[in-house]
Amino acid sequence: MAVLFLLLSVALIIILTTRLQVHPFLALFLVAVLYGFVAGMPLEAIVKSINEGFGETLGKIGLIIIFGVIIGVFLENSGGAYTLADKVLRMVGRKRVTEAMGIIGYFVSIPVFADSGFLLVSPLNRSLSKKAGISLAGPAVALGLGLTATHTMVPPTPGPIAAAGILGADLGLVMLVGLPISALALVVGLLYSTRYAAKTYIDPNPEITEEEVNRRLKSAPGALKASVPVVVPILLIIVKSLLQNYGTALSPSLYNLISFLGEPVVALCIGAFLSLTLPKKLKTDMLSSQGWVGIALKDAASIILITGAGGIFGKILQNSGIADTLGTALADINLSIWLPFLLAAAIKTAQGSSTVALITTASIILPMMGSLGFETELQKAMVVVAIGAGSAVVSHANDSFFWVITQMSGMKVRTGYRLYTLGTLVLGVSAAFFLFLGYLLFT
């Protein structure tokens, strides 16, 4: 019954947002509360889930969204985004924008959270698509899949690290297995993005004409200067990530300082302040409620509310026990390396968080490792990557990242399901297939 309630909830969200044109925030909130009632959750547990889901989600990415949108608005209005787009287009060609975004996402998400990475690269994605005269759908989906591939399968992102720790897998081996598997899966994801997703037209920036783009380019900063607000936060986050693994020789004060600067919210705050250097002349009205900052905050408000509502839906699903129900049902089936994949996919689909899916699945699989035949170090590493591949399947309404992608890319909810949700299925299943081949060959 729990799975049926989940499917009905997803169907209701789609009907409310597409057929009845209800705002996604209201649709998500109402369906989340309704699911809590139908699932038989105690009233106080529903209230607690609402508060925790909204608060925890926005506590993690609320300010990141705000600073990311401010960076995007200054890049766009100063013309810097289009200068960057021109530079990248000359390097990769107008026909390879989708592939370029997927590859950028793949490398950015190794040290940077997928949400932060998408918000950082989204302005460049929009401007590249605009300059190339192509739909935003293909590059946006490719960027999302590239970010998801390494976020779920390659340390040092928290989910794979936690799963490796629970299962006692060697982190180096997990990386050695995760990198090629996720890269091969992304190749399939890029084919999906270029051959299928790109056929749906989404205007990269419907409010800006080609004449306006050319006008902004006349006073735009150079490509190097325009890249600083994006590159500096990414570098800060990367350095912090490296320090956590290899920075033990540093003095405590220097380590703490770099760790502070590398926190995503601090790094993007620095990026937002650096973006103030992009206009030819910074005017105080740009910082007013009617200026560029005001526009950014209005744009961010809707994204924040919808993302928070997605967090509520995910938390209610977590606390309703649906993940435990699915985990128990699948744990009795021995499907070799496919079992951890399917278990993680069921839990991810049920409650939305890839990290929760990774940790929960690893905890369920741990007592069965010996009986399932996963005993060598290589097999343990493969199990972690299999769980990671499953934790990508599928991203939909209960995943805050789904709402970041759809809202930042101007996708309708139905389009998001058809393009990005299906794309995560393609990505995860491809990774599991390549991993299965490797399991047959090397174990």
Tab-separated table of C-alpha atoms in Angstrom:
chain	number	residue	atom	x	y	z
A	1	MET	CA	0.000	0.000	0.000
A	2	ALA	CA	2.870	2.369	0.769
A	3	VAL	CA	4.127	2.148	-2.822
A	4	LEU	CA	0.602	2.723	-4.164
A	5	PHE	CA	0.220	5.832	-1.963
A	6	LEU	CA	3.563	7.123	-3.278
A	7	LEU	CA	2.550	6.613	-6.929
A	8	LEU	CA	-0.803	8.298	-6.309
A	9	SER	CA	0.978	11.222	-4.597
A	10	VAL	CA	3.283	11.745	-7.582
A	11	ALA	CA	0.310	11.564	-9.971
A	12	LEU	CA	-1.575	14.116	-7.849
A	13	ILE	CA	1.394	16.543	-7.887
A	14	ILE	CA	1.532	16.330	-11.689
A	15	ILE	CA	-2.238	16.869	-12.035
A	16	LEU	CA	-2.260	19.829	-9.628
A	17	THR	CA	0.709	21.606	-11.238
A	18	THR	CA	-0.080	20.934	-14.915
A	19	ARG	CA	-3.817	20.476	-15.327
A	20	LEU	CA	-5.003	22.783	-12.532
A	21	GLN	CA	-2.004	25.176	-12.680
A	22	VAL	CA	-1.575	25.121	-8.882
A	23	HIS	CA	1.733	26.629	-7.733
A	24	PRO	CA	4.277	23.808	-7.121
A	25	PHE	CA	4.845	24.977	-3.528
A	26	LEU	CA	1.161	24.552	-2.633
A	27	ALA	CA	0.873	21.296	-4.585
A	28	LEU	CA	3.892	19.752	-2.837
A	29	PHE	CA	2.846	20.950	0.600
A	30	LEU	CA	-0.750	19.720	0.299
A	31	VAL	CA	0.242	16.334	-1.138
A	32	ALA	CA	2.926	15.858	1.534
A	33	VAL	CA	0.443	16.499	4.359
A	34	LEU	CA	-2.200	14.329	2.664
A	35	TYR	CA	0.314	11.480	2.322
A	36	GLY	CA	1.138	11.768	6.035
A	37	PHE	CA	-2.556	11.399	6.931
A	38	VAL	CA	-3.171	8.502	4.525
A	39	ALA	CA	-0.012	6.680	5.667
A	40	GLY	CA	-1.323	6.789	9.242
A	41	MET	CA	1.408	8.996	10.687
A	42	PRO	CA	0.668	10.548	14.105
A	43	LEU	CA	-0.356	14.206	13.839
A	44	GLU	CA	2.639	15.410	15.852
A	45	ALA	CA	4.951	13.402	13.538
A	46	ILE	CA	3.442	15.155	10.503
A	47	VAL	CA	4.006	18.594	12.069
A	48	LYS	CA	7.556	17.634	13.074
A	49	SER	CA	8.278	16.359	9.545
A	50	ILE	CA	6.989	19.613	8.025
A	51	ASN	CA	9.218	21.733	10.259
A	52	GLU	CA	12.260	19.501	9.882
A	53	GLY	CA	11.847	18.972	6.131
A	54	PHE	CA	11.481	22.675	5.364
A	55	GLY	CA	14.085	23.827	7.894
A	56	GLU	CA	16.761	21.222	7.161
A	57	THR	CA	16.467	21.592	3.383
A	58	LEU	CA	16.647	25.384	3.400
A	59	GLY	CA	19.257	25.321	6.148
A	60	LYS	CA	21.487	23.431	3.723
A	61	ILE	CA	20.780	25.225	0.448
A	62	GLY	CA	18.553	28.299	1.113
A	63	LEU	CA	21.391	30.844	1.275
A	64	ILE	CA	23.294	28.947	-1.411
A	65	ILE	CA	20.329	29.470	-3.753
A	66	ILE	CA	20.182	33.200	-2.890
A	67	PHE	CA	23.899	33.815	-3.448
A	68	GLY	CA	23.898	31.621	-6.578
A	69	VAL	CA	21.021	33.596	-8.088
A	70	ILE	CA	22.738	36.925	-7.234
A	71	ILE	CA	25.891	35.729	-9.036
A	72	GLY	CA	23.726	34.702	-11.991
A	73	VAL	CA	21.889	38.033	-12.212
A	74	PHE	CA	25.127	40.067	-12.119
A	75	LEU	CA	26.762	37.776	-14.679
A	76	GLU	CA	23.758	38.109	-16.956
A	77	ASN	CA	23.038	41.834	-16.630
A	78	SER	CA	26.690	42.865	-16.824
A	79	GLY	CA	27.116	40.798	-19.995
A	80	GLY	CA	29.766	38.655	-18.320
A	81	ALA	CA	27.784	35.448	-18.851
A	82	TYR	CA	27.659	36.112	-22.589
A	83	THR	CA	31.389	36.874	-22.727
A	84	LEU	CA	32.034	33.524	-21.063
A	85	ALA	CA	29.583	31.865	-23.433
A	86	ASP	CA	31.394	33.312	-26.459
A	87	LYS	CA	34.721	32.003	-25.160
A	88	VAL	CA	33.388	28.509	-24.438
A	89	LEU	CA	31.529	28.336	-27.771
A	90	ARG	CA	34.753	29.096	-29.639
A	91	MET	CA	36.438	26.242	-27.760
A	92	VAL	CA	33.763	23.527	-27.999
A	93	GLY	CA	31.712	24.645	-31.003
A	94	ARG	CA	28.014	25.484	-31.162
A	95	LYS	CA	27.076	21.846	-31.727
A	96	ARG	CA	28.719	20.563	-28.524
A	97	VAL	CA	27.161	22.765	-25.818
A	98	THR	CA	25.172	19.866	-24.335
A	99	GLU	CA	28.244	17.637	-24.082
A	100	ALA	CA	30.290	20.480	-22.583
A	101	MET	CA	27.709	21.094	-19.847
A	102	GLY	CA	27.575	17.398	-18.940
A	103	ILE	CA	31.366	17.204	-18.628
A	104	ILE	CA	31.525	20.445	-16.604
A	105	GLY	CA	28.858	19.071	-14.235
A	106	TYR	CA	30.734	15.769	-13.906
A	107	PHE	CA	33.926	17.426	-12.643
A	108	VAL	CA	32.263	20.207	-10.627
A	109	SER	CA	30.187	17.760	-8.533
A	110	ILE	CA	33.159	15.720	-7.298
A	111	PRO	CA	33.987	18.375	-4.678
A	112	VAL	CA	30.834	20.562	-4.890
A	113	PHE	CA	27.290	19.549	-3.907
A	114	ALA	CA	25.069	19.028	-6.954
A	115	ASP	CA	22.640	21.807	-5.909
A	116	SER	CA	25.479	24.321	-5.519
A	117	GLY	CA	27.118	23.202	-8.758
A	118	PHE	CA	23.931	23.634	-10.777
A	119	LEU	CA	23.297	27.090	-9.332
A	120	LEU	CA	26.882	28.145	-10.068
A	121	VAL	CA	26.955	26.892	-13.658
A	122	SER	CA	23.330	27.676	-14.568
A	123	PRO	CA	24.017	31.272	-15.771
A	124	LEU	CA	26.729	29.987	-18.120
A	125	ASN	CA	24.381	27.204	-19.262
A	126	ARG	CA	21.633	29.697	-20.138
A	127	SER	CA	23.959	32.101	-21.934
A	128	LEU	CA	25.688	29.309	-23.892
A	129	SER	CA	22.335	27.961	-25.051
A	130	LYS	CA	21.164	31.470	-25.969
A	131	LYS	CA	24.299	32.254	-27.958
A	132	ALA	CA	24.251	28.857	-29.692
A	133	GLY	CA	20.563	29.284	-30.558
A	134	ILE	CA	19.563	25.927	-29.066
A	135	SER	CA	16.984	24.712	-26.558
A	136	LEU	CA	17.957	24.932	-22.890
A	137	ALA	CA	16.496	21.458	-22.268
A	138	GLY	CA	19.430	19.381	-23.562
A	139	PRO	CA	22.234	21.283	-21.781
A	140	ALA	CA	20.198	21.582	-18.535
A	141	VAL	CA	19.497	17.842	-18.404
A	142	ALA	CA	23.116	17.050	-19.331
A	143	LEU	CA	24.378	19.361	-16.569
A	144	GLY	CA	22.017	17.743	-14.042
A	145	LEU	CA	23.085	14.223	-15.046
A	146	GLY	CA	26.781	15.132	-14.965
A	147	LEU	CA	26.380	16.528	-11.460
A	148	THR	CA	24.347	13.491	-10.353
A	149	ALA	CA	26.843	10.955	-11.736
A	150	THR	CA	29.744	11.988	-9.516
A	151	HIS	CA	27.542	13.122	-6.613
A	152	THR	CA	26.221	9.585	-6.167
A	153	MET	CA	29.161	7.404	-7.237
A	154	VAL	CA	32.458	9.200	-6.621
A	155	PRO	CA	33.947	10.199	-3.239
A	156	PRO	CA	34.560	12.689	-1.636
A	157	THR	CA	30.839	13.465	-1.765
A	158	PRO	CA	29.250	12.515	1.605
A	159	GLY	CA	26.961	9.690	0.417
A	160	PRO	CA	29.605	7.421	-1.148
A	161	ILE	CA	32.008	8.157	1.727
A	162	ALA	CA	29.356	7.197	4.313
A	163	ALA	CA	28.404	4.022	2.412
A	164	ALA	CA	32.068	3.035	2.076
A	165	GLY	CA	32.560	3.591	5.812
A	166	ILE	CA	29.534	1.478	6.755
A	167	LEU	CA	30.585	-1.410	4.503
A	168	GLY	CA	34.286	-1.128	5.342
A	169	ALA	CA	35.208	-0.546	1.685
A	170	ASP	CA	38.548	0.959	0.690
A	171	LEU	CA	37.905	4.588	-0.349
A	172	GLY	CA	40.645	4.546	-2.999
A	173	LEU	CA	39.131	1.454	-4.625
A	174	VAL	CA	35.670	3.039	-4.523
A	175	MET	CA	37.085	6.013	-6.440
A	176	LEU	CA	38.884	3.742	-8.930
A	177	VAL	CA	35.648	1.867	-9.620
A	178	GLY	CA	33.324	4.878	-9.368
A	179	LEU	CA	35.164	7.146	-11.801
A	180	PRO	CA	35.079	4.907	-14.906
A	181	ILE	CA	31.584	3.549	-14.175
A	182	SER	CA	30.102	7.025	-13.657
A	183	ALA	CA	31.949	8.335	-16.745
A	184	LEU	CA	30.592	5.523	-18.950
A	185	ALA	CA	27.089	6.104	-17.556
A	186	LEU	CA	27.419	9.822	-18.320
A	187	VAL	CA	28.291	9.031	-21.947
A	188	VAL	CA	24.920	7.261	-22.204
A	189	GLY	CA	23.321	10.194	-20.363
A	190	LEU	CA	24.810	12.646	-22.861
A	191	LEU	CA	23.467	10.609	-25.776
A	192	TYR	CA	20.068	10.734	-24.082
A	193	SER	CA	20.378	14.507	-23.586
A	194	THR	CA	21.402	15.246	-27.184
A	195	ARG	CA	19.141	12.755	-28.951
A	196	TYR	CA	16.008	13.031	-26.785
A	197	ALA	CA	15.939	15.858	-24.221
A	198	ALA	CA	17.272	18.468	-26.664
A	199	LYS	CA	14.246	17.944	-28.937
A	200	THR	CA	12.005	19.682	-26.372
A	201	TYR	CA	12.364	23.439	-26.854
A	202	ILE	CA	12.859	25.640	-23.811
A	203	ASP	CA	13.894	29.233	-24.462
A	204	PRO	CA	17.129	29.887	-22.510
A	205	ASN	CA	16.054	33.427	-21.731
A	206	PRO	CA	12.727	34.420	-23.307
A	207	GLU	CA	12.934	38.000	-21.993
A	208	ILE	CA	16.224	38.860	-23.710
A	209	THR	CA	16.521	39.433	-27.457
A	210	GLU	CA	19.674	38.981	-29.549
A	211	GLU	CA	19.941	42.791	-29.819
A	212	GLU	CA	19.921	43.079	-26.019
A	213	VAL	CA	22.635	40.408	-25.788
A	214	ASN	CA	24.822	42.349	-28.242
A	215	ARG	CA	24.200	45.607	-26.325
A	216	ARG	CA	25.322	44.007	-23.070
A	217	LEU	CA	28.416	42.550	-24.722
A	218	LYS	CA	29.645	46.066	-25.583
A	219	SER	CA	30.124	46.943	-21.904
A	220	ALA	CA	30.756	43.417	-20.653
A	221	PRO	CA	33.814	42.412	-18.603
A	222	GLY	CA	36.416	40.106	-20.140
A	223	ALA	CA	36.013	36.326	-19.949
A	224	LEU	CA	38.706	35.985	-17.254
A	225	LYS	CA	37.132	38.612	-14.994
A	226	ALA	CA	33.641	37.208	-15.630
A	227	SER	CA	34.768	33.725	-14.585
A	228	VAL	CA	36.095	34.847	-11.181
A	229	PRO	CA	32.732	34.834	-9.266
A	230	VAL	CA	32.121	31.263	-10.474
A	231	VAL	CA	35.642	29.805	-10.358
A	232	VAL	CA	36.680	31.179	-6.937
A	233	PRO	CA	33.793	29.506	-4.994
A	234	ILE	CA	34.429	26.217	-6.811
A	235	LEU	CA	38.164	26.370	-5.999
A	236	LEU	CA	37.474	27.199	-2.345
A	237	ILE	CA	35.115	24.235	-2.014
A	238	ILE	CA	37.599	21.932	-3.800
A	239	VAL	CA	40.479	23.013	-1.537
A	240	LYS	CA	38.367	22.387	1.555
A	241	SER	CA	37.451	18.937	0.253
A	242	LEU	CA	41.109	18.079	-0.389
A	243	LEU	CA	42.088	19.333	3.054
A	244	GLN	CA	39.605	17.027	4.755
A	245	ASN	CA	41.455	14.077	3.237
A	246	TYR	CA	45.060	15.267	2.928
A	247	GLY	CA	45.452	18.431	4.999
A	248	THR	CA	46.516	16.978	8.349
A	249	ALA	CA	49.985	18.612	8.143
A	250	LEU	CA	48.536	22.156	8.250
A	251	SER	CA	48.363	24.214	11.417
A	252	PRO	CA	44.925	24.109	13.106
A	253	SER	CA	44.284	27.835	12.565
A	254	LEU	CA	45.053	27.678	8.813
A	255	TYR	CA	43.052	24.465	8.475
A	256	ASN	CA	40.041	26.058	10.213
A	257	LEU	CA	40.273	29.197	8.056
A	258	ILE	CA	40.374	27.273	4.779
A	259	SER	CA	37.597	24.961	5.998
A	260	PHE	CA	35.473	28.025	6.802
A	261	LEU	CA	36.103	29.663	3.422
A	262	GLY	CA	35.361	26.367	1.665
A	263	GLU	CA	31.908	25.949	3.210
A	264	PRO	CA	29.503	26.216	0.214
A	265	VAL	CA	27.446	29.020	1.781
A	266	VAL	CA	30.605	31.071	2.571
A	267	ALA	CA	32.204	30.306	-0.801
A	268	LEU	CA	29.089	31.419	-2.707
A	269	CYS	CA	28.771	34.504	-0.500
A	270	ILE	CA	32.326	35.414	-1.552
A	271	GLY	CA	31.318	34.733	-5.170
A	272	ALA	CA	28.307	37.039	-4.787
A	273	PHE	CA	30.528	39.866	-3.517
A	274	LEU	CA	33.018	39.245	-6.334
A	275	SER	CA	30.165	39.511	-8.842
A	276	LEU	CA	29.733	43.146	-7.755
A	277	THR	CA	32.968	43.893	-9.639
A	278	LEU	CA	31.470	42.808	-12.978
A	279	PRO	CA	29.458	45.917	-13.966
A	280	LYS	CA	31.501	48.616	-15.698
A	281	LYS	CA	30.383	50.943	-12.907
A	282	LEU	CA	28.649	49.655	-9.777
A	283	LYS	CA	25.657	51.858	-8.962
A	284	THR	CA	23.787	51.819	-5.666
A	285	ASP	CA	20.447	51.286	-7.423
A	286	MET	CA	21.755	47.896	-8.596
A	287	LEU	CA	21.695	46.843	-4.933
A	288	SER	CA	18.184	48.165	-4.253
A	289	SER	CA	14.955	46.191	-4.016
A	290	GLN	CA	14.097	47.348	-7.566
A	291	GLY	CA	17.632	46.755	-8.900
A	292	TRP	CA	19.637	43.676	-9.814
A	293	VAL	CA	19.767	42.348	-6.253
A	294	GLY	CA	16.010	42.878	-5.866
A	295	ILE	CA	15.398	40.945	-9.089
A	296	ALA	CA	17.685	38.151	-7.839
A	297	LEU	CA	15.869	37.868	-4.501
A	298	LYS	CA	12.462	37.748	-6.214
A	299	ASP	CA	13.720	34.982	-8.513
A	300	ALA	CA	15.243	33.119	-5.559
A	301	ALA	CA	12.084	33.339	-3.403
A	302	SER	CA	10.007	31.019	-5.583
A	303	ILE	CA	12.877	28.533	-5.977
A	304	ILE	CA	13.478	28.509	-2.208
A	305	LEU	CA	9.802	27.914	-1.371
A	306	ILE	CA	9.429	25.083	-3.873
A	307	THR	CA	12.711	23.481	-2.796
A	308	GLY	CA	11.619	23.701	0.845
A	309	ALA	CA	8.270	22.096	0.014
A	310	GLY	CA	10.163	19.300	-1.748
A	311	GLY	CA	12.108	18.855	1.486
A	312	ILE	CA	8.824	18.544	3.421
A	313	PHE	CA	7.570	15.845	1.049
A	314	GLY	CA	10.858	13.950	1.296
A	315	LYS	CA	10.953	14.149	5.108
A	316	ILE	CA	7.356	12.940	5.488
A	317	LEU	CA	8.161	9.991	3.224
A	318	GLN	CA	11.276	9.228	5.289
A	319	ASN	CA	9.407	9.388	8.603
A	320	SER	CA	6.456	7.369	7.280
A	321	GLY	CA	8.710	4.298	7.109
A	322	ILE	CA	8.255	3.631	3.381
A	323	ALA	CA	12.026	3.208	2.926
A	324	ASP	CA	12.112	0.497	5.609
A	325	THR	CA	9.121	-1.256	4.027
A	326	LEU	CA	10.732	-1.340	0.593
A	327	GLY	CA	14.121	-2.278	2.045
A	328	THR	CA	12.710	-5.257	3.934
A	329	ALA	CA	10.777	-6.459	0.877
A	330	LEU	CA	13.796	-6.361	-1.443
A	331	ALA	CA	16.386	-7.609	1.051
A	332	ASP	CA	14.992	-11.182	0.825
A	333	ILE	CA	15.764	-11.367	-2.912
A	334	ASN	CA	19.293	-12.403	-3.974
A	335	LEU	CA	20.138	-10.695	-7.265
A	336	SER	CA	23.932	-10.480	-6.893
A	337	ILE	CA	25.286	-6.966	-7.584
A	338	TRP	CA	21.807	-5.869	-8.792
A	339	LEU	CA	20.367	-6.225	-5.273
A	340	PRO	CA	22.124	-3.185	-3.720
A	341	PHE	CA	21.277	-1.197	-6.863
A	342	LEU	CA	17.553	-2.045	-6.751
A	343	LEU	CA	17.375	-1.532	-2.996
A	344	ALA	CA	18.955	1.930	-3.254
A	345	ALA	CA	16.745	2.824	-6.234
A	346	ALA	CA	13.599	1.871	-4.318
A	347	ILE	CA	14.631	3.915	-1.288
A	348	LYS	CA	15.753	6.914	-3.398
A	349	THR	CA	12.470	6.917	-5.335
A	350	ALA	CA	10.495	6.592	-2.120
A	351	GLN	CA	12.042	9.415	-0.098
A	352	GLY	CA	14.060	11.640	-2.470
A	353	SER	CA	17.498	11.950	-0.864
A	354	SER	CA	20.419	10.185	-2.600
A	355	THR	CA	22.524	10.455	0.564
A	356	VAL	CA	19.786	8.853	2.698
A	357	ALA	CA	19.403	6.108	0.070
A	358	LEU	CA	23.160	5.413	0.121
A	359	ILE	CA	23.390	5.271	3.913
A	360	THR	CA	20.151	3.285	4.426
A	361	THR	CA	20.977	0.735	1.734
A	362	ALA	CA	24.516	0.242	3.033
A	363	SER	CA	23.118	-0.364	6.530
A	364	ILE	CA	20.620	-2.952	5.217
A	365	ILE	CA	23.194	-4.731	3.028
A	366	LEU	CA	25.958	-4.836	5.680
A	367	PRO	CA	24.736	-7.937	7.590
A	368	MET	CA	24.169	-9.788	4.287
A	369	MET	CA	27.559	-9.054	2.670
A	370	GLY	CA	29.024	-12.478	3.500
A	371	SER	CA	25.963	-14.503	2.481
A	372	LEU	CA	25.699	-12.557	-0.786
A	373	GLY	CA	29.358	-13.321	-1.563
A	374	PHE	CA	30.664	-9.756	-1.317
A	375	GLU	CA	33.879	-10.457	0.596
A	376	THR	CA	36.909	-9.114	-1.311
A	377	GLU	CA	37.930	-5.439	-1.211
A	378	LEU	CA	37.051	-5.031	-4.910
A	379	GLN	CA	33.588	-6.539	-4.355
A	380	LYS	CA	32.957	-4.204	-1.424
A	381	ALA	CA	33.933	-1.197	-3.569
A	382	MET	CA	31.624	-2.412	-6.343
A	383	VAL	CA	28.741	-2.724	-3.879
A	384	VAL	CA	29.262	0.917	-2.812
A	385	VAL	CA	29.183	2.053	-6.469
A	386	ALA	CA	26.119	-0.135	-7.138
A	387	ILE	CA	24.346	1.561	-4.228
A	388	GLY	CA	25.461	4.932	-5.603
A	389	ALA	CA	24.061	4.092	-9.045
A	390	GLY	CA	20.768	3.107	-7.427
A	391	SER	CA	20.670	6.316	-5.400
A	392	ALA	CA	20.443	8.253	-8.667
A	393	VAL	CA	17.208	6.445	-9.637
A	394	VAL	CA	14.917	8.339	-9.861
A	395	SER	CA	14.880	12.034	-9.068
A	396	HIS	CA	11.336	13.409	-8.924
A	397	ALA	CA	9.041	15.610	-6.828
A	398	ASN	CA	10.380	14.497	-3.428
A	399	ASP	CA	13.964	15.438	-4.391
A	400	SER	CA	14.948	19.082	-3.812
A	401	PHE	CA	17.465	18.842	-6.697
A	402	PHE	CA	14.576	18.072	-9.094
A	403	TRP	CA	13.019	21.420	-8.186
A	404	VAL	CA	16.322	23.301	-8.483
A	405	ILE	CA	16.761	21.962	-12.033
A	406	THR	CA	13.185	22.500	-13.201
A	407	GLN	CA	12.805	25.977	-11.679
A	408	MET	CA	16.245	27.237	-12.753
A	409	SER	CA	15.686	25.895	-16.280
A	410	GLY	CA	12.101	27.042	-16.782
A	411	MET	CA	10.786	23.457	-17.081
A	412	LYS	CA	7.198	22.621	-16.282
A	413	VAL	CA	6.787	19.785	-13.768
A	414	ARG	CA	5.519	17.394	-16.433
A	415	THR	CA	8.484	18.263	-18.656
A	416	GLY	CA	10.853	17.719	-15.729
A	417	TYR	CA	9.480	14.206	-15.249
A	418	ARG	CA	9.708	13.458	-18.956
A	419	LEU	CA	13.249	14.768	-19.386
A	420	TYR	CA	15.217	14.838	-16.129
A	421	THR	CA	13.487	12.078	-14.132
A	422	LEU	CA	13.744	9.713	-17.096
A	423	GLY	CA	17.352	10.860	-17.550
A	424	THR	CA	18.270	9.783	-14.003
A	425	LEU	CA	16.766	6.360	-14.760
A	426	VAL	CA	18.920	6.105	-17.899
A	427	LEU	CA	22.016	7.231	-15.974
A	428	GLY	CA	21.539	4.863	-13.020
A	429	VAL	CA	20.599	1.788	-15.045
A	430	SER	CA	23.537	2.399	-17.421
A	431	ALA	CA	25.922	2.609	-14.461
A	432	ALA	CA	24.493	-0.616	-12.998
A	433	PHE	CA	24.847	-2.375	-16.349
A	434	PHE	CA	28.503	-1.355	-16.788
A	435	LEU	CA	29.186	-2.295	-13.174
A	436	PHE	CA	27.577	-5.725	-13.719
A	437	LEU	CA	29.863	-6.317	-16.708
A	438	GLY	CA	32.853	-5.357	-14.573
A	439	TYR	CA	31.648	-7.636	-11.790
A	440	LEU	CA	31.472	-10.578	-14.217
A	441	LEU	CA	34.931	-9.836	-15.632
A	442	PHE	CA	36.933	-9.021	-12.497
A	443	THR	CA	35.395	-11.063	-9.650
